[in-house]
PDB file of C-alpha atoms in Angstrom:
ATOM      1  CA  UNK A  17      83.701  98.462 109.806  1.00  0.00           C
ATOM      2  CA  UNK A  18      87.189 100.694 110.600  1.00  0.00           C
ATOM      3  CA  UNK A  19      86.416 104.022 110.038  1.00  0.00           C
ATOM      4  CA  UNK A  20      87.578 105.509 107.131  1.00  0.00           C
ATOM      5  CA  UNK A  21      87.154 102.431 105.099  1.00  0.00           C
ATOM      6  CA  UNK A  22      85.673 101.907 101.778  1.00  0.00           C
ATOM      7  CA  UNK A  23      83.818  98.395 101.180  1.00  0.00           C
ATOM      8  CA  UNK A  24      84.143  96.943  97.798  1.00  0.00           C
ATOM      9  CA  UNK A  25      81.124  95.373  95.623  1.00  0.00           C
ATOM     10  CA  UNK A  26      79.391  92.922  96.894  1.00  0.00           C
ATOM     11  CA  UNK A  27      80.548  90.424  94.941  1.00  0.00           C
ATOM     12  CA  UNK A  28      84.414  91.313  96.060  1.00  0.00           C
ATOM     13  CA  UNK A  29      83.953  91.133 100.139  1.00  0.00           C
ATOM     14  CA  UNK A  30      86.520  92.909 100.578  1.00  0.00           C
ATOM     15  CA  UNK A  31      87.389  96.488 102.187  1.00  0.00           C
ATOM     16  CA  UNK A  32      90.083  98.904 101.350  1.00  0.00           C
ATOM     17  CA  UNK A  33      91.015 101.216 104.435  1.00  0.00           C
ATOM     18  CA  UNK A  34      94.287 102.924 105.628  1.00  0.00           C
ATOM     19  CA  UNK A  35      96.721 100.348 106.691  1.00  0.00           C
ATOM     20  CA  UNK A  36      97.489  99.727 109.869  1.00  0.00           C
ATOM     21  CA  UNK A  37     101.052  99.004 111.933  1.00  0.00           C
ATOM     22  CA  UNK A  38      99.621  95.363 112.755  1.00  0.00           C
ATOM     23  CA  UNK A  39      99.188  94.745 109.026  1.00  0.00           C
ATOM     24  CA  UNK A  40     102.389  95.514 108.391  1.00  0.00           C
ATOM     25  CA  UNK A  41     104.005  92.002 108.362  1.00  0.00           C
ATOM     26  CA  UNK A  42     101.300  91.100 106.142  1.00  0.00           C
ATOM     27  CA  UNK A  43     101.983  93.890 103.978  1.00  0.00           C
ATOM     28  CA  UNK A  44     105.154  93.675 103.978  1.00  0.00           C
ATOM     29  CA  UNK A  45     105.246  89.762 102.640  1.00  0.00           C
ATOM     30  CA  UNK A  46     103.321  90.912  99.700  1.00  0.00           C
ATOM     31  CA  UNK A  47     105.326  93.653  98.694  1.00  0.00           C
ATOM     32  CA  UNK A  48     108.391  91.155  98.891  1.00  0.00           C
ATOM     33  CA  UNK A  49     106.503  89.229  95.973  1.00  0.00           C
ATOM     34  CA  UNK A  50     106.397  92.658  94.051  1.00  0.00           C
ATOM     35  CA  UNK A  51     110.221  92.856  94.812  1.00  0.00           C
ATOM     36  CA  UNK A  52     110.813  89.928  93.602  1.00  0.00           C
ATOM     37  CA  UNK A  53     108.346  89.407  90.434  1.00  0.00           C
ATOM     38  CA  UNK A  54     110.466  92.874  89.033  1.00  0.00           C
ATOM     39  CA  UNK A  55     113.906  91.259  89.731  1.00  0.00           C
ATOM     40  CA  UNK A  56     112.509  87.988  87.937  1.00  0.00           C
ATOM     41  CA  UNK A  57     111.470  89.974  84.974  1.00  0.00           C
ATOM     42  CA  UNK A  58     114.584  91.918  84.788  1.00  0.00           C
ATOM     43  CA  UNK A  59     117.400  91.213  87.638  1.00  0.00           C
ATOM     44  CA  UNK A  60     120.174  94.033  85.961  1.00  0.00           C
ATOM     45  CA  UNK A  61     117.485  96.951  86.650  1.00  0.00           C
ATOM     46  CA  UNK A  62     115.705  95.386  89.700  1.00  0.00           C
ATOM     47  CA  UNK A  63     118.168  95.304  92.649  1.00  0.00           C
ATOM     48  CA  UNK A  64     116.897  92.377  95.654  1.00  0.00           C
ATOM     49  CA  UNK A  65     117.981  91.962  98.839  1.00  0.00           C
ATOM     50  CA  UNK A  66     117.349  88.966 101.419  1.00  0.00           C
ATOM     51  CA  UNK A  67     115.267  89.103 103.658  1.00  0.00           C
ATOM     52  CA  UNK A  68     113.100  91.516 101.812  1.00  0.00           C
ATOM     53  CA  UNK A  69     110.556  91.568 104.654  1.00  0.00           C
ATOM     54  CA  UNK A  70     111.805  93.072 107.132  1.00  0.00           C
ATOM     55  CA  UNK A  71     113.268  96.170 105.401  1.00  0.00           C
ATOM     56  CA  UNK A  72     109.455  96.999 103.757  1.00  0.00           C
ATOM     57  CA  UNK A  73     108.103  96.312 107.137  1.00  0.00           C
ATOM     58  CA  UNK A  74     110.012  98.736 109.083  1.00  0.00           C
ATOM     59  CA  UNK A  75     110.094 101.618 105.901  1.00  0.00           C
ATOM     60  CA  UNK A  76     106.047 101.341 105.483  1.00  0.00           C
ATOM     61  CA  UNK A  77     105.632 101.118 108.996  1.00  0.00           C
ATOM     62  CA  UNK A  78     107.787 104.292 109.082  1.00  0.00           C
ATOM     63  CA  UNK A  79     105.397 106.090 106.903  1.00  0.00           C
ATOM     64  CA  UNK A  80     102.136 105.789 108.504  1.00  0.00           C
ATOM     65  CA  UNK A  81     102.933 108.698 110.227  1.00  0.00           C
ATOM     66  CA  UNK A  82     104.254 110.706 107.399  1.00  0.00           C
ATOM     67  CA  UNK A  83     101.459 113.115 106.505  1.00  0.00           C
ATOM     68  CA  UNK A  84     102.305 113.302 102.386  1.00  0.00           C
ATOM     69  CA  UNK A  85     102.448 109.606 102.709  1.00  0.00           C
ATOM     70  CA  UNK A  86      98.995 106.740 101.792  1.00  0.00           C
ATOM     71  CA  UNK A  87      99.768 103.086 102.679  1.00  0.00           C
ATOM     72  CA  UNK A  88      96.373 101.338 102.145  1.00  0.00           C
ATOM     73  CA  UNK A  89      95.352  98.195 102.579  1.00  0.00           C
ATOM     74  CA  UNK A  90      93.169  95.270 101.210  1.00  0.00           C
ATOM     75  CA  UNK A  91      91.175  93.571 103.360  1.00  0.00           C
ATOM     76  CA  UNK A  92      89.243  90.564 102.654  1.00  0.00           C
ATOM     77  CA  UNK A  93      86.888  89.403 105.918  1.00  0.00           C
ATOM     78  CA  UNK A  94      86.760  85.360 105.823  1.00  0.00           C
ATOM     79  CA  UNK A  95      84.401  82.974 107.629  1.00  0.00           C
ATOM     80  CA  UNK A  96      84.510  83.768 111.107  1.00  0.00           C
ATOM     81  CA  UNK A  97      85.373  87.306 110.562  1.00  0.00           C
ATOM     82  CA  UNK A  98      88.990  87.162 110.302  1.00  0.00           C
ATOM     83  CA  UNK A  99      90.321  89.264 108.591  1.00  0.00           C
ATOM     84  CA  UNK A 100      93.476  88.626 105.528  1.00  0.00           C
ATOM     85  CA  UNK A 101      95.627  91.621 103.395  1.00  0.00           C
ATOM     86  CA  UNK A 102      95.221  90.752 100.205  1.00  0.00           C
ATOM     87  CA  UNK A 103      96.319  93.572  98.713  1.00  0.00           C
ATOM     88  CA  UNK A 104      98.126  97.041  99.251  1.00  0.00           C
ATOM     89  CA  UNK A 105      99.111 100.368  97.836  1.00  0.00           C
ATOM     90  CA  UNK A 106     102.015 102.960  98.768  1.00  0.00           C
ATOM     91  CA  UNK A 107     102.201 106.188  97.618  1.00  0.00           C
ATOM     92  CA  UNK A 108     103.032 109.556  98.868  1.00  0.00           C
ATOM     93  CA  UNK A 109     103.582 113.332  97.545  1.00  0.00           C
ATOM     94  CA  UNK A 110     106.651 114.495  96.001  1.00  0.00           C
ATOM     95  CA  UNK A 111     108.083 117.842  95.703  1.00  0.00           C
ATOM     96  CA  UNK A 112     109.038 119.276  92.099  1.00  0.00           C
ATOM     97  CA  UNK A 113     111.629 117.611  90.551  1.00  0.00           C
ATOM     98  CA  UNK A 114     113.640 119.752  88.109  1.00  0.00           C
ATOM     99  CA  UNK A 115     115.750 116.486  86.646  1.00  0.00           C
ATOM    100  CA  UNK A 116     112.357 114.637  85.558  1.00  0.00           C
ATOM    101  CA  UNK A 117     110.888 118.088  84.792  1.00  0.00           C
ATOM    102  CA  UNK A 118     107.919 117.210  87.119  1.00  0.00           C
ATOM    103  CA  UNK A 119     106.063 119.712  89.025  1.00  0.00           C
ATOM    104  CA  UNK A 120     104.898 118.097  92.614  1.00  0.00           C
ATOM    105  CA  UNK A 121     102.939 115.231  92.275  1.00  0.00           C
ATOM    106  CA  UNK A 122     101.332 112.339  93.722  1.00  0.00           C
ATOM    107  CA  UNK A 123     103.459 109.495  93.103  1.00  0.00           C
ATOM    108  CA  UNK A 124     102.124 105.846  93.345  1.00  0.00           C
ATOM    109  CA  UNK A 125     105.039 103.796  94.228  1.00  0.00           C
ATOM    110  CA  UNK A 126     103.593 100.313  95.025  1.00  0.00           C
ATOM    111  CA  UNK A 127     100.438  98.734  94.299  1.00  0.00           C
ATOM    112  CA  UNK A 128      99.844  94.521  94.527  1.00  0.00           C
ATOM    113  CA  UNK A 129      97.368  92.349  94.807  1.00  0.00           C
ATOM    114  CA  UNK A 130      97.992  88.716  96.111  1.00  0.00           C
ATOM    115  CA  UNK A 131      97.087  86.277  93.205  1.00  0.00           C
ATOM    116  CA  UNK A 132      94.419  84.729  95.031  1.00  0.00           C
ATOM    117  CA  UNK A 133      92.336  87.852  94.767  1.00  0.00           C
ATOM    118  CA  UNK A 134      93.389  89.048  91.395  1.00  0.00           C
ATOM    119  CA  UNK A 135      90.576  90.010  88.635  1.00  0.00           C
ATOM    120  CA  UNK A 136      87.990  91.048  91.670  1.00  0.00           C
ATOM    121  CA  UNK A 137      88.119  94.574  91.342  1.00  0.00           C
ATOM    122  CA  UNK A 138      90.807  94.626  94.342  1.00  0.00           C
ATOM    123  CA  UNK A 139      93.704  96.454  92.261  1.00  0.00           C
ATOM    124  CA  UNK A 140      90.832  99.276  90.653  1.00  0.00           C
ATOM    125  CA  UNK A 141      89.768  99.551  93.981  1.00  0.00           C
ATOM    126  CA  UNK A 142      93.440 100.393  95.825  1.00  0.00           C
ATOM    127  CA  UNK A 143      94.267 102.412  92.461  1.00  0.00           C
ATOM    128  CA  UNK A 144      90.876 104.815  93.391  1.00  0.00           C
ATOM    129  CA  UNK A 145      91.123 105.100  96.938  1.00  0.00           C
ATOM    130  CA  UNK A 146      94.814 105.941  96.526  1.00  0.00           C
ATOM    131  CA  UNK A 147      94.243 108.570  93.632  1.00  0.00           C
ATOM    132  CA  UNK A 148      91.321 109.954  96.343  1.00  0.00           C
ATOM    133  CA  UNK A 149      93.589 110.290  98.801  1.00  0.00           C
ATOM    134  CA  UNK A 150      96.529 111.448  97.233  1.00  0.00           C
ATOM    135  CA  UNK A 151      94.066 114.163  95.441  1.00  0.00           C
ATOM    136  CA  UNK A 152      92.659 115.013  98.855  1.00  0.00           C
ATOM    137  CA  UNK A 153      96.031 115.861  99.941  1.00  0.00           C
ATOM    138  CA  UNK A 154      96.658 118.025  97.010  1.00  0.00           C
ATOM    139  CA  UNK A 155      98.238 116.251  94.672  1.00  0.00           C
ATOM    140  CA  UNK A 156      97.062 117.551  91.500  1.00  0.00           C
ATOM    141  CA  UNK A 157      98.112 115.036  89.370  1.00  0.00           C
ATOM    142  CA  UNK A 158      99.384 111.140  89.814  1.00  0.00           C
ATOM    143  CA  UNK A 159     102.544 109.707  88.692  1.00  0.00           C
ATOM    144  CA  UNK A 160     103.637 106.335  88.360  1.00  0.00           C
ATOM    145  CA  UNK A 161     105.861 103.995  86.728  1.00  0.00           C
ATOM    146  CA  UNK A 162     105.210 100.150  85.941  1.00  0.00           C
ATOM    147  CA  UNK A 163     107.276  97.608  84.701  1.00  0.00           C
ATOM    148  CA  UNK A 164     107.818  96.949  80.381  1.00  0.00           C
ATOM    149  CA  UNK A 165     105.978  93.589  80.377  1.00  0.00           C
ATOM    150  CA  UNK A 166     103.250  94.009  83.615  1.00  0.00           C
ATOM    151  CA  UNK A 167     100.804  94.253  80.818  1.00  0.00           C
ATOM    152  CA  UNK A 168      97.852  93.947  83.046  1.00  0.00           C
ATOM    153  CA  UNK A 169      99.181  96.482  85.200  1.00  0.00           C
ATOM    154  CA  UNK A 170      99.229  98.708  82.132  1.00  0.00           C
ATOM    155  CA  UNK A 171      95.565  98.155  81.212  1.00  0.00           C
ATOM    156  CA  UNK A 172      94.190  98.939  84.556  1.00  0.00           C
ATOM    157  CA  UNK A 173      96.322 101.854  84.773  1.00  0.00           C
ATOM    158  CA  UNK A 174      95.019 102.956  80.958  1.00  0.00           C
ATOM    159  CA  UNK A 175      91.597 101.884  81.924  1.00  0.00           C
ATOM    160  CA  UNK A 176      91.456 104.354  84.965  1.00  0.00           C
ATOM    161  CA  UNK A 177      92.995 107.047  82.627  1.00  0.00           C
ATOM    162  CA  UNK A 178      96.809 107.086  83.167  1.00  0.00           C
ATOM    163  CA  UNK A 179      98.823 107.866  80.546  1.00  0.00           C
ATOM    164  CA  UNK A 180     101.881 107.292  79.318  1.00  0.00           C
ATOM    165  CA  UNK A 181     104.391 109.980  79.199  1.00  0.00           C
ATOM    166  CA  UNK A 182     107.723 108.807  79.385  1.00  0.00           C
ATOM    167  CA  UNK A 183     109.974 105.403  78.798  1.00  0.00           C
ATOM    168  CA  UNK A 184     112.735 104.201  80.856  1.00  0.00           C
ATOM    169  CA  UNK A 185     115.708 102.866  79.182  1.00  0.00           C
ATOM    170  CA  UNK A 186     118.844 101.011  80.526  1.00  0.00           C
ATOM    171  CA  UNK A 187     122.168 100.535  78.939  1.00  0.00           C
ATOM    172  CA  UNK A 188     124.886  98.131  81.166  1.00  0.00           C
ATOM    173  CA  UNK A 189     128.387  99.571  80.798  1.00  0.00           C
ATOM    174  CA  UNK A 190     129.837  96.533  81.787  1.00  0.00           C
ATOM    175  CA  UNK A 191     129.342  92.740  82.074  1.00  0.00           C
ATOM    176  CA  UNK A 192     127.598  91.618  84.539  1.00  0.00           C
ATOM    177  CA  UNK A 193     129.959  89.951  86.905  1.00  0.00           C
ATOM    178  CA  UNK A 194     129.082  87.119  88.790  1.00  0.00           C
ATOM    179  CA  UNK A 195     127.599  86.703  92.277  1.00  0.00           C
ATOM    180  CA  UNK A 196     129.641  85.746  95.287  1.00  0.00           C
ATOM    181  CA  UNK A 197     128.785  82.368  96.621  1.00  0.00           C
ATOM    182  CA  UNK A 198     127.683  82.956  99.993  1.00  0.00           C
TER     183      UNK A 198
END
């Protein structure tokens, strides 16, 4: 096992360890489907552009080597040892912010498991590693935000003992005008 890693329950074989640059791609498909399940639920806040993949890619490959920054991954080991991402987190520290009123924080910005592995204990297990981390590097408290109506995400979030302090609202100006043809 990598070092540094953190195995799941046996029942879940799956590990969650810091992610690595040859991950990325795989990473970076999955956060695509995060991109895109937020523009489905709600394409006037949630801004998408194509090809999603290679932007995440090169931005989380970026900040593996940013010290305030945590990209983890989900590993689950299949027959014949290879190995699949089915899951990964992104989160980093963030300096005071006098507009939100926020002290420095932890901030969890990303955090997805594919659907094949859902309800396994995959997305508890990111969530802790990630708070561990992010609490390691002195973050002394977490921030996130989650989508109106990712009600699962909400319950795990509650579960681990989130809670919730402030609610986004959005008011269009002007119609929405529609998109080019291209």
């Amino acid at each position: 096992m990598q070092r540094d890693a953190m195995p799941l329950n046996e029942s879940t074989p799956a590990t969650i360890r810091p992610a690595a640059d040859a991950e990325m791609s795989a990473i970076a498909r999955l956060a695509a489907k995060l991109v895109r399940q937020h523009h489905e639920a709600d394409p006037a806040r949630f801004m998408i552009f194509e090809p999603i993949e290679p932007g995440y890619r090169r931005y989380l490959s970026s900040e593996l080597s940013n010290a305030d920054a945590v990209v983890l991954a989900a590993i689950r080991t299949g027959p014949g040892g290879a190995e699949e991402v089915i899951g990964y987190a992104y989160g980093r520290l963030e300096p005071r912010d006098w507009n939100a009123l926020r002290e420095a924080s932890g901030a969890l910005h990303d955090i997805f498991v594919d659907e094949s592995a859902r309800n396994q204990g995959v997305g508890r297990a990111l969530l802790d590693e990630m708070v561990r981390r992010l609490a390691k590097k002195g973050a002394q408290r977490i921030v996130l935000t989650t989508a109106t109506g990712n009600a699962g995400a909400q319950r795990l979030f509650e579960q681990f003992g989130f809670r919730r302090t402030m609610i986004e609202m959005m008011f269009e100006t002007s119609p929405k005008s529609p998109k080019p043809e291209t």
